[in-house]
mmCIF file of C-alpha atoms and ligand atoms in Angstrom:
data_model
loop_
_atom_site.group_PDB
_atom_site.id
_atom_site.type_symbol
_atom_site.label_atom_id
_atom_site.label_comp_id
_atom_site.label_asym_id
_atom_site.label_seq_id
_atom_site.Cartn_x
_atom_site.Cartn_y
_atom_site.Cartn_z
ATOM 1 C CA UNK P 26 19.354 18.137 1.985
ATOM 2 C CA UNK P 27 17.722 20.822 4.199
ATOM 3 C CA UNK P 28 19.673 21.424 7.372
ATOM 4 C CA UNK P 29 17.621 20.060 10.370
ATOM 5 C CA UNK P 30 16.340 23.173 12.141
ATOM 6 C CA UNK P 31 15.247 24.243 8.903
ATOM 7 C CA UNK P 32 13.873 20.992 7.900
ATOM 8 C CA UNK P 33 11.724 21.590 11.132
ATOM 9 C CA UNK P 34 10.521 24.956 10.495
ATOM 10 C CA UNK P 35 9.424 24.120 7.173
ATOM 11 C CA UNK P 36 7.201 20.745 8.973
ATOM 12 C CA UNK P 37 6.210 23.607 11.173
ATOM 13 C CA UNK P 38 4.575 25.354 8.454
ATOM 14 C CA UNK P 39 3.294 23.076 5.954
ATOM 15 C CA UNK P 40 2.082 20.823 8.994
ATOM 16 C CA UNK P 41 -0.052 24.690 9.811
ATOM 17 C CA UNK P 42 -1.355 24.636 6.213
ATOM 18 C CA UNK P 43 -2.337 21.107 6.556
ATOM 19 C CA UNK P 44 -4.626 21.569 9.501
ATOM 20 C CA UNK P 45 -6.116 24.855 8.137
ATOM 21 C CA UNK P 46 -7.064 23.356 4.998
ATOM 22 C CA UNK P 47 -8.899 20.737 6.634
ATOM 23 C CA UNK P 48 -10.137 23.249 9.393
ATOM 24 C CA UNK P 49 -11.825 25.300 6.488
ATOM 25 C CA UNK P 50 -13.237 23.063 4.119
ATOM 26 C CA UNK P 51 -15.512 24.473 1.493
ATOM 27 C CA UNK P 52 -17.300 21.987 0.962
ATOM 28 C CA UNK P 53 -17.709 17.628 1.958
ATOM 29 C CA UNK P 54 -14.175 16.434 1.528
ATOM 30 C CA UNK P 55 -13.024 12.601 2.001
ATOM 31 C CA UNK P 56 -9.383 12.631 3.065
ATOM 32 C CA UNK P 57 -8.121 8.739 2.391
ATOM 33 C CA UNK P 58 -5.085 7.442 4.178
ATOM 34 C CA UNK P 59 -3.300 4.914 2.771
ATOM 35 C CA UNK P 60 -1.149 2.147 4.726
ATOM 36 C CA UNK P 61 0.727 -1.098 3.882
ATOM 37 C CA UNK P 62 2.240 -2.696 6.859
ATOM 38 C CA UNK P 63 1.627 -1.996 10.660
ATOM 39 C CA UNK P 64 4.133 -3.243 12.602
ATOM 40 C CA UNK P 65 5.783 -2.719 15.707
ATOM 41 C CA UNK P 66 9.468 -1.098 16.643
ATOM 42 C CA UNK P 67 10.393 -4.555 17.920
ATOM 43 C CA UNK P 68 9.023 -6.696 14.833
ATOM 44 C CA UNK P 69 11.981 -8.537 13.203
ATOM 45 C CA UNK P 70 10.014 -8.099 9.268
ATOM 46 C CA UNK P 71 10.967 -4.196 9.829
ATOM 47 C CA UNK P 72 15.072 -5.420 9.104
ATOM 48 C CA UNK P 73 13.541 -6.809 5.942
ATOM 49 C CA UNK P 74 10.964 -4.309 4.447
ATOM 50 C CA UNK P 75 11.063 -1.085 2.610
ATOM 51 C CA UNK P 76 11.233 2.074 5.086
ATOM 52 C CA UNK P 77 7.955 3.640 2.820
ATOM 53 C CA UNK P 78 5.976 0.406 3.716
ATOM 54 C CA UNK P 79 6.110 0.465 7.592
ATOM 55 C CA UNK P 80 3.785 2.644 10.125
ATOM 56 C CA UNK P 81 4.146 1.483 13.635
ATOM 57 C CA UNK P 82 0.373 0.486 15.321
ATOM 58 C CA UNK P 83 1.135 4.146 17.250
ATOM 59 C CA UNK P 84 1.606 5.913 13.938
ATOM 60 C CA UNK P 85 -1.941 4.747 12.792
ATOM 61 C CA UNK P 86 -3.893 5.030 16.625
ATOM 62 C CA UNK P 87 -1.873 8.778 16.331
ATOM 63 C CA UNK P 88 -3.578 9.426 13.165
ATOM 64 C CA UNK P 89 -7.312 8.554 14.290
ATOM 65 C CA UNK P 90 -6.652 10.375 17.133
ATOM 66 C CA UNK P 91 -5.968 13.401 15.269
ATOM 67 C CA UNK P 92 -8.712 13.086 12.740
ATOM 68 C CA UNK P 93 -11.293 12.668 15.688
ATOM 69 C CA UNK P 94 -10.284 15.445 17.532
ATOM 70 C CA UNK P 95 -10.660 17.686 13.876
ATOM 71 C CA UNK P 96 -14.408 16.017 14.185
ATOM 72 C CA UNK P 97 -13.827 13.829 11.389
ATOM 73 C CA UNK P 98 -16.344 10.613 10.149
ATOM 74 C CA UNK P 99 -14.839 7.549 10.017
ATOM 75 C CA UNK P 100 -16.532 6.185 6.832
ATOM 76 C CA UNK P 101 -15.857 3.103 4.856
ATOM 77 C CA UNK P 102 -14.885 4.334 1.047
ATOM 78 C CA UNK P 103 -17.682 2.236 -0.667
ATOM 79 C CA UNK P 104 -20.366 3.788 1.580
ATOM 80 C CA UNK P 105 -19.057 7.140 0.771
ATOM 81 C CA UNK P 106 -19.032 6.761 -3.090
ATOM 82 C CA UNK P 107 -23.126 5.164 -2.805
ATOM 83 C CA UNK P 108 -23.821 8.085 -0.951
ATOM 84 C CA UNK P 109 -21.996 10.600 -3.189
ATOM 85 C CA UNK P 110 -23.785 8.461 -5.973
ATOM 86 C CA UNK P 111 -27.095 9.249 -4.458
ATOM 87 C CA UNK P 112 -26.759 12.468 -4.128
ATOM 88 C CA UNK P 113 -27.303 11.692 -0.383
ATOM 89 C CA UNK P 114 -25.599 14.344 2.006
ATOM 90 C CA UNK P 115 -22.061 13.472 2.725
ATOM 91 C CA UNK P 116 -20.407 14.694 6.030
ATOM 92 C CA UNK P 117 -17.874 17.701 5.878
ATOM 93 C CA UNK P 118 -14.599 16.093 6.157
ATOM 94 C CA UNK P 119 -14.574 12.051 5.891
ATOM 95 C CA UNK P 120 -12.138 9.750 6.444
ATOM 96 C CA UNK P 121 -11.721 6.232 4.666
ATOM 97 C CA UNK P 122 -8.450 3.700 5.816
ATOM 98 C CA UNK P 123 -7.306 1.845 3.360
ATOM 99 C CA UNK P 124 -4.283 -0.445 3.509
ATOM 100 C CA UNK P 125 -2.516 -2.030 0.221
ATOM 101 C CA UNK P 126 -1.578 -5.792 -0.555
ATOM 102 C CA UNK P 127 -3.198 -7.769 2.316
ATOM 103 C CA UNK P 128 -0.268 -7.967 4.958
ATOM 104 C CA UNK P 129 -1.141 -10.456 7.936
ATOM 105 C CA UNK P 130 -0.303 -7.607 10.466
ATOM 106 C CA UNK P 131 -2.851 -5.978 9.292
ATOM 107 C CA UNK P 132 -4.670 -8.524 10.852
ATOM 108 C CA UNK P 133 -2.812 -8.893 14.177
ATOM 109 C CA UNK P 134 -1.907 -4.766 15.088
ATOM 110 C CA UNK P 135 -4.684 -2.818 12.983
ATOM 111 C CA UNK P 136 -7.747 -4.460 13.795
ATOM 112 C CA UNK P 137 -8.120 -4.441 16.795
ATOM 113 C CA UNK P 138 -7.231 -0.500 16.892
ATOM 114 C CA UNK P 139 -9.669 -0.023 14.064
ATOM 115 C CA UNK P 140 -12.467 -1.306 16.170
ATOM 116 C CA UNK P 141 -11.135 0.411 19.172
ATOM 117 C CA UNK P 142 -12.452 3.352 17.151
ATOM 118 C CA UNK P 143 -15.022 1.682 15.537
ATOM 119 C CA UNK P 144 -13.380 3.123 11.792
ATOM 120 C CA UNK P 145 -14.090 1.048 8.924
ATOM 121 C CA UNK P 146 -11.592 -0.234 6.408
ATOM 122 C CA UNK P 147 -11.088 -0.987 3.127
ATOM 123 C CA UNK P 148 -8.546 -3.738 2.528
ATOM 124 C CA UNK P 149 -6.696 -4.198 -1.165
ATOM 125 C CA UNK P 150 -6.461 -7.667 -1.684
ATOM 126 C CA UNK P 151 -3.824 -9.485 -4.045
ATOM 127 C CA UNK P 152 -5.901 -12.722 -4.511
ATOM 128 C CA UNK P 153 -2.967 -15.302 -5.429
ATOM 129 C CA UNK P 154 -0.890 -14.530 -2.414
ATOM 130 C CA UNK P 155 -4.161 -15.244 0.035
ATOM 131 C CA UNK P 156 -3.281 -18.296 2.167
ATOM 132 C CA UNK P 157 0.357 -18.967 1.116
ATOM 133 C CA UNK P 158 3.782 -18.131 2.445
ATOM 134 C CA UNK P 159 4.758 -16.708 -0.886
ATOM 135 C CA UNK P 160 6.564 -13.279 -0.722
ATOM 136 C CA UNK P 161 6.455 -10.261 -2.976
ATOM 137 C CA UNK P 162 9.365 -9.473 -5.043
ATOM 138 C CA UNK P 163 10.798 -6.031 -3.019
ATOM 139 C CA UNK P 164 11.047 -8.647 -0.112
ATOM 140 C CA UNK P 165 12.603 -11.445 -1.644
ATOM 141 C CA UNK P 166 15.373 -8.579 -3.025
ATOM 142 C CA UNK P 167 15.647 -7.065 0.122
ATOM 143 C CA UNK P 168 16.687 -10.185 1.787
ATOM 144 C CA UNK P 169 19.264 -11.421 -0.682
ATOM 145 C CA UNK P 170 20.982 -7.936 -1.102
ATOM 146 C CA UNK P 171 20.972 -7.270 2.887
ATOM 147 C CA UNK P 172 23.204 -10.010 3.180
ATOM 148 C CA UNK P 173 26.823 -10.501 2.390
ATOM 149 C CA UNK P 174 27.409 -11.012 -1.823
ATOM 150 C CA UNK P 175 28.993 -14.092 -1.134
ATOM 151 C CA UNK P 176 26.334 -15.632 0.770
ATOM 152 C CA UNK P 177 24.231 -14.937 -2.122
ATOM 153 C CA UNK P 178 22.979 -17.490 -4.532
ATOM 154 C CA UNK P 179 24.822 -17.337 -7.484
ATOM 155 C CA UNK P 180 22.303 -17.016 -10.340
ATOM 156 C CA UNK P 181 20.395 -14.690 -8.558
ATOM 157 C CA UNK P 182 23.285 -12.428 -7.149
ATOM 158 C CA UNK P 183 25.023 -11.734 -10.796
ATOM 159 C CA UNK P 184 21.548 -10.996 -12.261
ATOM 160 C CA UNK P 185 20.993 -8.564 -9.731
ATOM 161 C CA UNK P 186 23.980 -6.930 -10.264
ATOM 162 C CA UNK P 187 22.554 -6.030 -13.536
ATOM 163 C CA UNK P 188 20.410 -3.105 -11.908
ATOM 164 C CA UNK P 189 22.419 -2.223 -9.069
ATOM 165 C CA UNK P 190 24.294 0.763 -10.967
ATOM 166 C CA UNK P 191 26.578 2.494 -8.198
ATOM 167 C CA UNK P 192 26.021 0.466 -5.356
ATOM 168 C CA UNK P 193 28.559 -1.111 -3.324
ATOM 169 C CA UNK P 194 27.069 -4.499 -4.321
ATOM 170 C CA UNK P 195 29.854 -6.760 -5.161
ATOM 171 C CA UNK P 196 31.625 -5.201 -1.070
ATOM 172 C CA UNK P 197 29.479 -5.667 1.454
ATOM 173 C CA UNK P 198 25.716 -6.433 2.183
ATOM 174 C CA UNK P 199 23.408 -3.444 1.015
ATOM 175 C CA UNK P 200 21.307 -1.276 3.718
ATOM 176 C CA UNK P 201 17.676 -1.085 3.266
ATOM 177 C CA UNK P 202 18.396 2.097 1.764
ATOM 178 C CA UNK P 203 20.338 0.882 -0.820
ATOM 179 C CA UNK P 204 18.011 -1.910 -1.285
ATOM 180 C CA UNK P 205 15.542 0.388 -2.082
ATOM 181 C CA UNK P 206 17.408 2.016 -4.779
ATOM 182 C CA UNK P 207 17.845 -1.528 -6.005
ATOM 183 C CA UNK P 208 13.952 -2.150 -6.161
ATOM 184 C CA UNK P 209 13.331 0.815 -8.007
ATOM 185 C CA UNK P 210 15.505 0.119 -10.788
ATOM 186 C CA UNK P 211 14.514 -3.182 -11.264
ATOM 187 C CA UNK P 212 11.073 -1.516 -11.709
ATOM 188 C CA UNK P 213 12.016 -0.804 -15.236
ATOM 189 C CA UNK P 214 11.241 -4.460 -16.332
ATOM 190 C CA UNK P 215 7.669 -6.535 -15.634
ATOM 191 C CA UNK P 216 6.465 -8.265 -12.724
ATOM 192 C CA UNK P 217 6.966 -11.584 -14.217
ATOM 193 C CA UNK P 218 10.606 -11.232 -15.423
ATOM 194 C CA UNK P 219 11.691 -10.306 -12.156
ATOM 195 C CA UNK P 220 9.852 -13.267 -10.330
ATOM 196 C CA UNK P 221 10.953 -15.377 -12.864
ATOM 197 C CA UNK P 222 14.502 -14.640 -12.567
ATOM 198 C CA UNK P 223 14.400 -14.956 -8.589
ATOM 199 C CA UNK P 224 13.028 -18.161 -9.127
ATOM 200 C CA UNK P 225 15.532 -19.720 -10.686
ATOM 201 C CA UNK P 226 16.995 -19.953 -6.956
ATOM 202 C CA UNK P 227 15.190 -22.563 -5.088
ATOM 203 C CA UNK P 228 15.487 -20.595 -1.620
ATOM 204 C CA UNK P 229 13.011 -17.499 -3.025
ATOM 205 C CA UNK P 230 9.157 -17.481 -2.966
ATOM 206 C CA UNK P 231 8.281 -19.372 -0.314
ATOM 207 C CA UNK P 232 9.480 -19.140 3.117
ATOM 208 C CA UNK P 233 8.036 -20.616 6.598
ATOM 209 C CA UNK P 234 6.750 -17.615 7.949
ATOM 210 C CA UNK P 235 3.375 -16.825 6.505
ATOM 211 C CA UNK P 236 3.151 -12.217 6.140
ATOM 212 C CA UNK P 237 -0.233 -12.593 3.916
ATOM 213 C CA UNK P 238 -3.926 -12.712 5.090
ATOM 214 C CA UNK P 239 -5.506 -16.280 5.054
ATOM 215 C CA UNK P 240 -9.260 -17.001 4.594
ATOM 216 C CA UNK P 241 -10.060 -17.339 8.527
ATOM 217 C CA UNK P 242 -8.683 -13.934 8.704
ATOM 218 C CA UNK P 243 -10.448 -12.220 6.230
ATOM 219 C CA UNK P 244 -13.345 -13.822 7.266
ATOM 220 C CA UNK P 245 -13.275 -12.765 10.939
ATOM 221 C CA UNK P 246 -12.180 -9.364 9.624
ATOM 222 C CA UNK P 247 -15.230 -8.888 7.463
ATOM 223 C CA UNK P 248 -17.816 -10.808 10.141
ATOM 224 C CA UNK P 249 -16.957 -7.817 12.026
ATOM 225 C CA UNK P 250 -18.788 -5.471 10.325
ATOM 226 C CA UNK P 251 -16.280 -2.842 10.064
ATOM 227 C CA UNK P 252 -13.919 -4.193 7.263
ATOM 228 C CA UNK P 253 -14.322 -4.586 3.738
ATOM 229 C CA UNK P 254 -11.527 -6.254 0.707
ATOM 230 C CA UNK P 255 -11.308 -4.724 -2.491
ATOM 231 C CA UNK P 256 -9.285 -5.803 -5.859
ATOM 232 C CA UNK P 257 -5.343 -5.016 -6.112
ATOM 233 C CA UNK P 258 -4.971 -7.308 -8.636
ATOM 234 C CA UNK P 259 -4.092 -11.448 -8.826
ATOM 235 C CA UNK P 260 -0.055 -10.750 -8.324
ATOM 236 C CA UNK P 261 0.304 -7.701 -7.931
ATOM 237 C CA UNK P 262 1.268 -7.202 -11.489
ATOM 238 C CA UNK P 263 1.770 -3.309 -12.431
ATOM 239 C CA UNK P 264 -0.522 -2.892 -15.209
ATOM 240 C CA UNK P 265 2.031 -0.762 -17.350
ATOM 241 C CA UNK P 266 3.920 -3.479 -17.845
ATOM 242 C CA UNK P 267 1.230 -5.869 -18.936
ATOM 243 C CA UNK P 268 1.586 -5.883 -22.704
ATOM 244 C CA UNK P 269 -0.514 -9.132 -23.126
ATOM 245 C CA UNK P 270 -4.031 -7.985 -23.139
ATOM 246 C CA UNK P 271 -5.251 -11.407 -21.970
ATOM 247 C CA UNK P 272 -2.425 -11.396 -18.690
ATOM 248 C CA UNK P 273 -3.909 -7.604 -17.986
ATOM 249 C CA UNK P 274 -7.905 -8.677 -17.935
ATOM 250 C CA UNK P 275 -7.339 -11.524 -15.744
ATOM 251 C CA UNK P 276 -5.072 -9.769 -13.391
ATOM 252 C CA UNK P 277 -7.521 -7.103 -13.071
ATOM 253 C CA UNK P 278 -11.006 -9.065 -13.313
ATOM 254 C CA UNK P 279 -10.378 -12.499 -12.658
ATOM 255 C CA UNK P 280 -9.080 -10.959 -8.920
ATOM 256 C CA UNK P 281 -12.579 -10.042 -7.952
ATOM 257 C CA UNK P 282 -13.903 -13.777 -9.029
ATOM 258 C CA UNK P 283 -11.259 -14.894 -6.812
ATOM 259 C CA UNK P 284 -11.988 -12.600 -3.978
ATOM 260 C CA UNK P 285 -16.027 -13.179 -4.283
ATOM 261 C CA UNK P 286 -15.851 -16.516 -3.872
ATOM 262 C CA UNK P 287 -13.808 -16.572 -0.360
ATOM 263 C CA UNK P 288 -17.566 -15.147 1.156
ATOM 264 C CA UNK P 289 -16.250 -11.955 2.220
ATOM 265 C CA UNK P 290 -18.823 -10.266 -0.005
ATOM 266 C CA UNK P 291 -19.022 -8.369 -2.428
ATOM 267 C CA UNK P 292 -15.655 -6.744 -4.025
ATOM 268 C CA UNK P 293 -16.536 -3.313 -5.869
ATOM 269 C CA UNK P 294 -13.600 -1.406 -5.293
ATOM 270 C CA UNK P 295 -9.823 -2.042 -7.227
ATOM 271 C CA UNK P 296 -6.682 -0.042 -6.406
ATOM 272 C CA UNK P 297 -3.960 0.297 -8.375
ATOM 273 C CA UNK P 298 -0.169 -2.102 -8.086
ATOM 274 C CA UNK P 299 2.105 0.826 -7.383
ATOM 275 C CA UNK P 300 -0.552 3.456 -8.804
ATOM 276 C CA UNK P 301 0.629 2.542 -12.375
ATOM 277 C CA UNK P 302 -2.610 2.976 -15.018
ATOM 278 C CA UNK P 303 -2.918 1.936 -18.911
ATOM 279 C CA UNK P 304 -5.697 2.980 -20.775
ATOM 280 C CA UNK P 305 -6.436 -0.701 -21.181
ATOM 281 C CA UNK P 306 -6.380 -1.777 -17.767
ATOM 282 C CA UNK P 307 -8.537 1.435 -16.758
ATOM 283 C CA UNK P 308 -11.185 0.166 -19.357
ATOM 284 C CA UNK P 309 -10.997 -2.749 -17.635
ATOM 285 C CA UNK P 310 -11.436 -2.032 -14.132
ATOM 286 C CA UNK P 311 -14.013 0.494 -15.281
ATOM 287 C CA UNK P 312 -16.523 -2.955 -16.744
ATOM 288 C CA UNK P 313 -15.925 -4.463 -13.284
ATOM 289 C CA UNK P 314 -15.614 -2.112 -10.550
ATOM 290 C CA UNK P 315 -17.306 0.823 -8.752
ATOM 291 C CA UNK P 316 -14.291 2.782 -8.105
ATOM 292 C CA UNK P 317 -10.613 2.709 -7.878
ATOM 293 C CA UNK P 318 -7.955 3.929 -6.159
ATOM 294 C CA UNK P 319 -4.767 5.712 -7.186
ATOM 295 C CA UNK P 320 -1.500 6.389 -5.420
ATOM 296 C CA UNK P 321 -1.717 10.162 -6.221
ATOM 297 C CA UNK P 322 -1.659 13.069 -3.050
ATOM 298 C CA UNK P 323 -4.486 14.576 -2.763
ATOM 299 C CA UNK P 324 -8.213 15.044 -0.765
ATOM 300 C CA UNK P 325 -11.413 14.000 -2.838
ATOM 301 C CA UNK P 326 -14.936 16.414 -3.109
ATOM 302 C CA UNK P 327 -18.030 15.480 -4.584
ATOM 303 C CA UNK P 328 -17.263 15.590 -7.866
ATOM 304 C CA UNK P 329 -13.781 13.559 -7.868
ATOM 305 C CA UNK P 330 -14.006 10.513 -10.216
ATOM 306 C CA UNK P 331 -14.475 7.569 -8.249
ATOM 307 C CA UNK P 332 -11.700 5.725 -10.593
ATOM 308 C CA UNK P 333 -9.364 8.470 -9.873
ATOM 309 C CA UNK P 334 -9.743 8.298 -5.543
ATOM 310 C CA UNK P 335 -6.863 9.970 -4.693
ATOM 311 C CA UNK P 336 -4.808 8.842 -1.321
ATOM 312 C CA UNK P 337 -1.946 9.919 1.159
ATOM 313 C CA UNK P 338 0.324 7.166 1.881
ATOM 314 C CA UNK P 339 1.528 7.205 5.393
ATOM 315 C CA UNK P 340 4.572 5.787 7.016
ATOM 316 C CA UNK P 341 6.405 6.083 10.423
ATOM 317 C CA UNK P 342 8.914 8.292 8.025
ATOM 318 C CA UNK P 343 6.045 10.925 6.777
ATOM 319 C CA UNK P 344 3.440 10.412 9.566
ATOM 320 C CA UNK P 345 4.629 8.797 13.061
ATOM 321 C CA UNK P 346 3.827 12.420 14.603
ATOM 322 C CA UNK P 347 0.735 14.613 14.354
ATOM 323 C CA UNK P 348 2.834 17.589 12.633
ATOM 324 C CA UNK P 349 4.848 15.468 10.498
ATOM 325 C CA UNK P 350 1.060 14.083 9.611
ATOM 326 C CA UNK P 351 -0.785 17.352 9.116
ATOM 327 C CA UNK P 352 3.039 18.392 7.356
ATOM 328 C CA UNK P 353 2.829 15.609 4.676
ATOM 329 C CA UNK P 354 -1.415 16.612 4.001
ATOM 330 C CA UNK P 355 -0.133 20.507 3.933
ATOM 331 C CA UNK P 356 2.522 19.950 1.162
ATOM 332 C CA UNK P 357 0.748 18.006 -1.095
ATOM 333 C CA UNK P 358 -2.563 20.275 -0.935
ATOM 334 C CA UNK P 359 -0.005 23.470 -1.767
ATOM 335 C CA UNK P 360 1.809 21.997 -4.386
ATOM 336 C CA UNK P 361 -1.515 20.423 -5.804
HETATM 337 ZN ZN1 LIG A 407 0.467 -2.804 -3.585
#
């Protein structure tokens, strides 16, 4: 751990490199930002969601702020690839928002600041979540570790235990923290295990409070003119753990079918559960889409692959200031 003044000096400087990097751009440059929930100090699904996974609607109205005063274009990301396509002239430094796995906040804090700065969007989808109250798996962990272990279902609390290595699981409830350490461990086994597993306790999956898009949503979202949904697959299954070839076309084609037919138009764009990639699944989403995107760091030029889009993922933790912002661009373009 870097000692705090320290820690500051170094967001000093990387947060310089950052803005002179995109101050002196050779040549047309799309910088994508990446977000998954927007939600505000005083929501009550902050308690229950991964630290990584949270920008406040100020982080993101801080961040078009800052691109608009570099002189940035707003773009949406499928325009930008026809035009690259084309051979069409692309502007010096573009920005495309995308946001990950279709949270209903999106809905309720980032639209309307998107069209307060008229700046398109790209939307990943996870089709089989649309219009139900079902939850992803970090969330239904999060809440049944955060409490106390003996308020814990049985079944589900000794199973968990399983991956929870040196954490005080068995004492006390964990923080989200620890919860997180939790999540990533159980990322060793598939998708469908883990739901499984939580399943077998009749509390999990489905609660009352609806956190996904529904259709009316989407639908007043893309009647707007300014958003558009692309493919993160049907459950948000991570394609490296996919083994069945069958399971891994579905999840990955049979999402834009699903998407199509909710008349939000056309879906030409897939992103990538948790940036994991097979060889199989990129085959895949290379028959059916126009591009995807990855989780990697990084700005994109001209002749980036547009199945390799690379992203930064923003937070209130890497991005709820403009240094800590330009700081988190500035690393990853020096250590790239
Ligand atoms: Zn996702």
């Amino acid at each position: 751990m870097l000692k705090k003044p320290l820690k500051g000096v170094l967001h000093s400087l990387l947060s310089v490199a950052g803005w002179l990097k995109l101050k002196t751009l050779q040549q047309p440059t799309l910088v994508i930002l990446t977000y998954h929930r927007i939600l505000p100090m005083d929501s009550k699904f902050r308690d229950q969601e991964q630290p990584g996974m949270i920008a406040s609607p100020e982080t993101l109205q801080c961040h078009l702020d800052l691109f608009r005063s570099l002189g940035a274009s707003f773009v949406d990301l499928q325009d930008w690839l026809d035009r690259k396509l084309a051979g069409s002239q692309l502007p010096k430094l573009a920005v495309a928002i995308t946001f990950d796995d279709g949270w209903q906040d999106n809905y309720t804090y980032a639209f309307p600041i998107l069209k307060a700065f008229e700046a398109p969007a790209t939307v990943f989808l996870v089709s089989k979540y649309l219009d139900t109250n079902r939850v992803f798996w970090p969330e239904q962990v999060i809440r049944y570790v955060t409490i106390a272990p003996q308020q814990r279902p049985q079944a589900v609390h000794e199973w968990l235990r399983n991956y929870a290595g040196s954490l005080p699981f068995d004492d006390r409830p964990l923080t989200i923290e620890e919860a997180d350490v939790l999540i990533a461990n159980l990322k060793t086994l598939d998708d469908q295990t883990i739901l499984e597993q939580l399943d077998r306790s009749k509390v999990s999956g489905e609660e009352s409070v609806r956190q996904i898009l529904n259709s009316e949503e989407l639908i007043e979202m893309y009647s707007s003119g300014l958003i558009r949904f692309g493919a993160h697959t049907r459950q948000h299954f991570r394609l490296n753990r996919l083994a069945d070839p069958s399971t891994l076309r579905n999840e990955i084609v049979l999402c834009k079918d699903d998407l199509e037919a909710l008349g939000v138009g056309k879906i030409s764009l897939f992103c990538y559960p948790n940036g994991d990639i097979t060889d199989q699944g990129e085959r895949f989403v290379a028959e059916t889409y126009l591009g995807a995107c990855t989780t990697t760091n990084g700005i994109n030029v001209a002749d980036t692959s547009p199945y390799n889009l690379k992203r930064f993922n923003f937070h209130d933790g890497n991005g709820k200031s403009r240094r800590l912002c330009f700081s988190t661009i500035g690393r990853s373009l020096i250590l790239a």
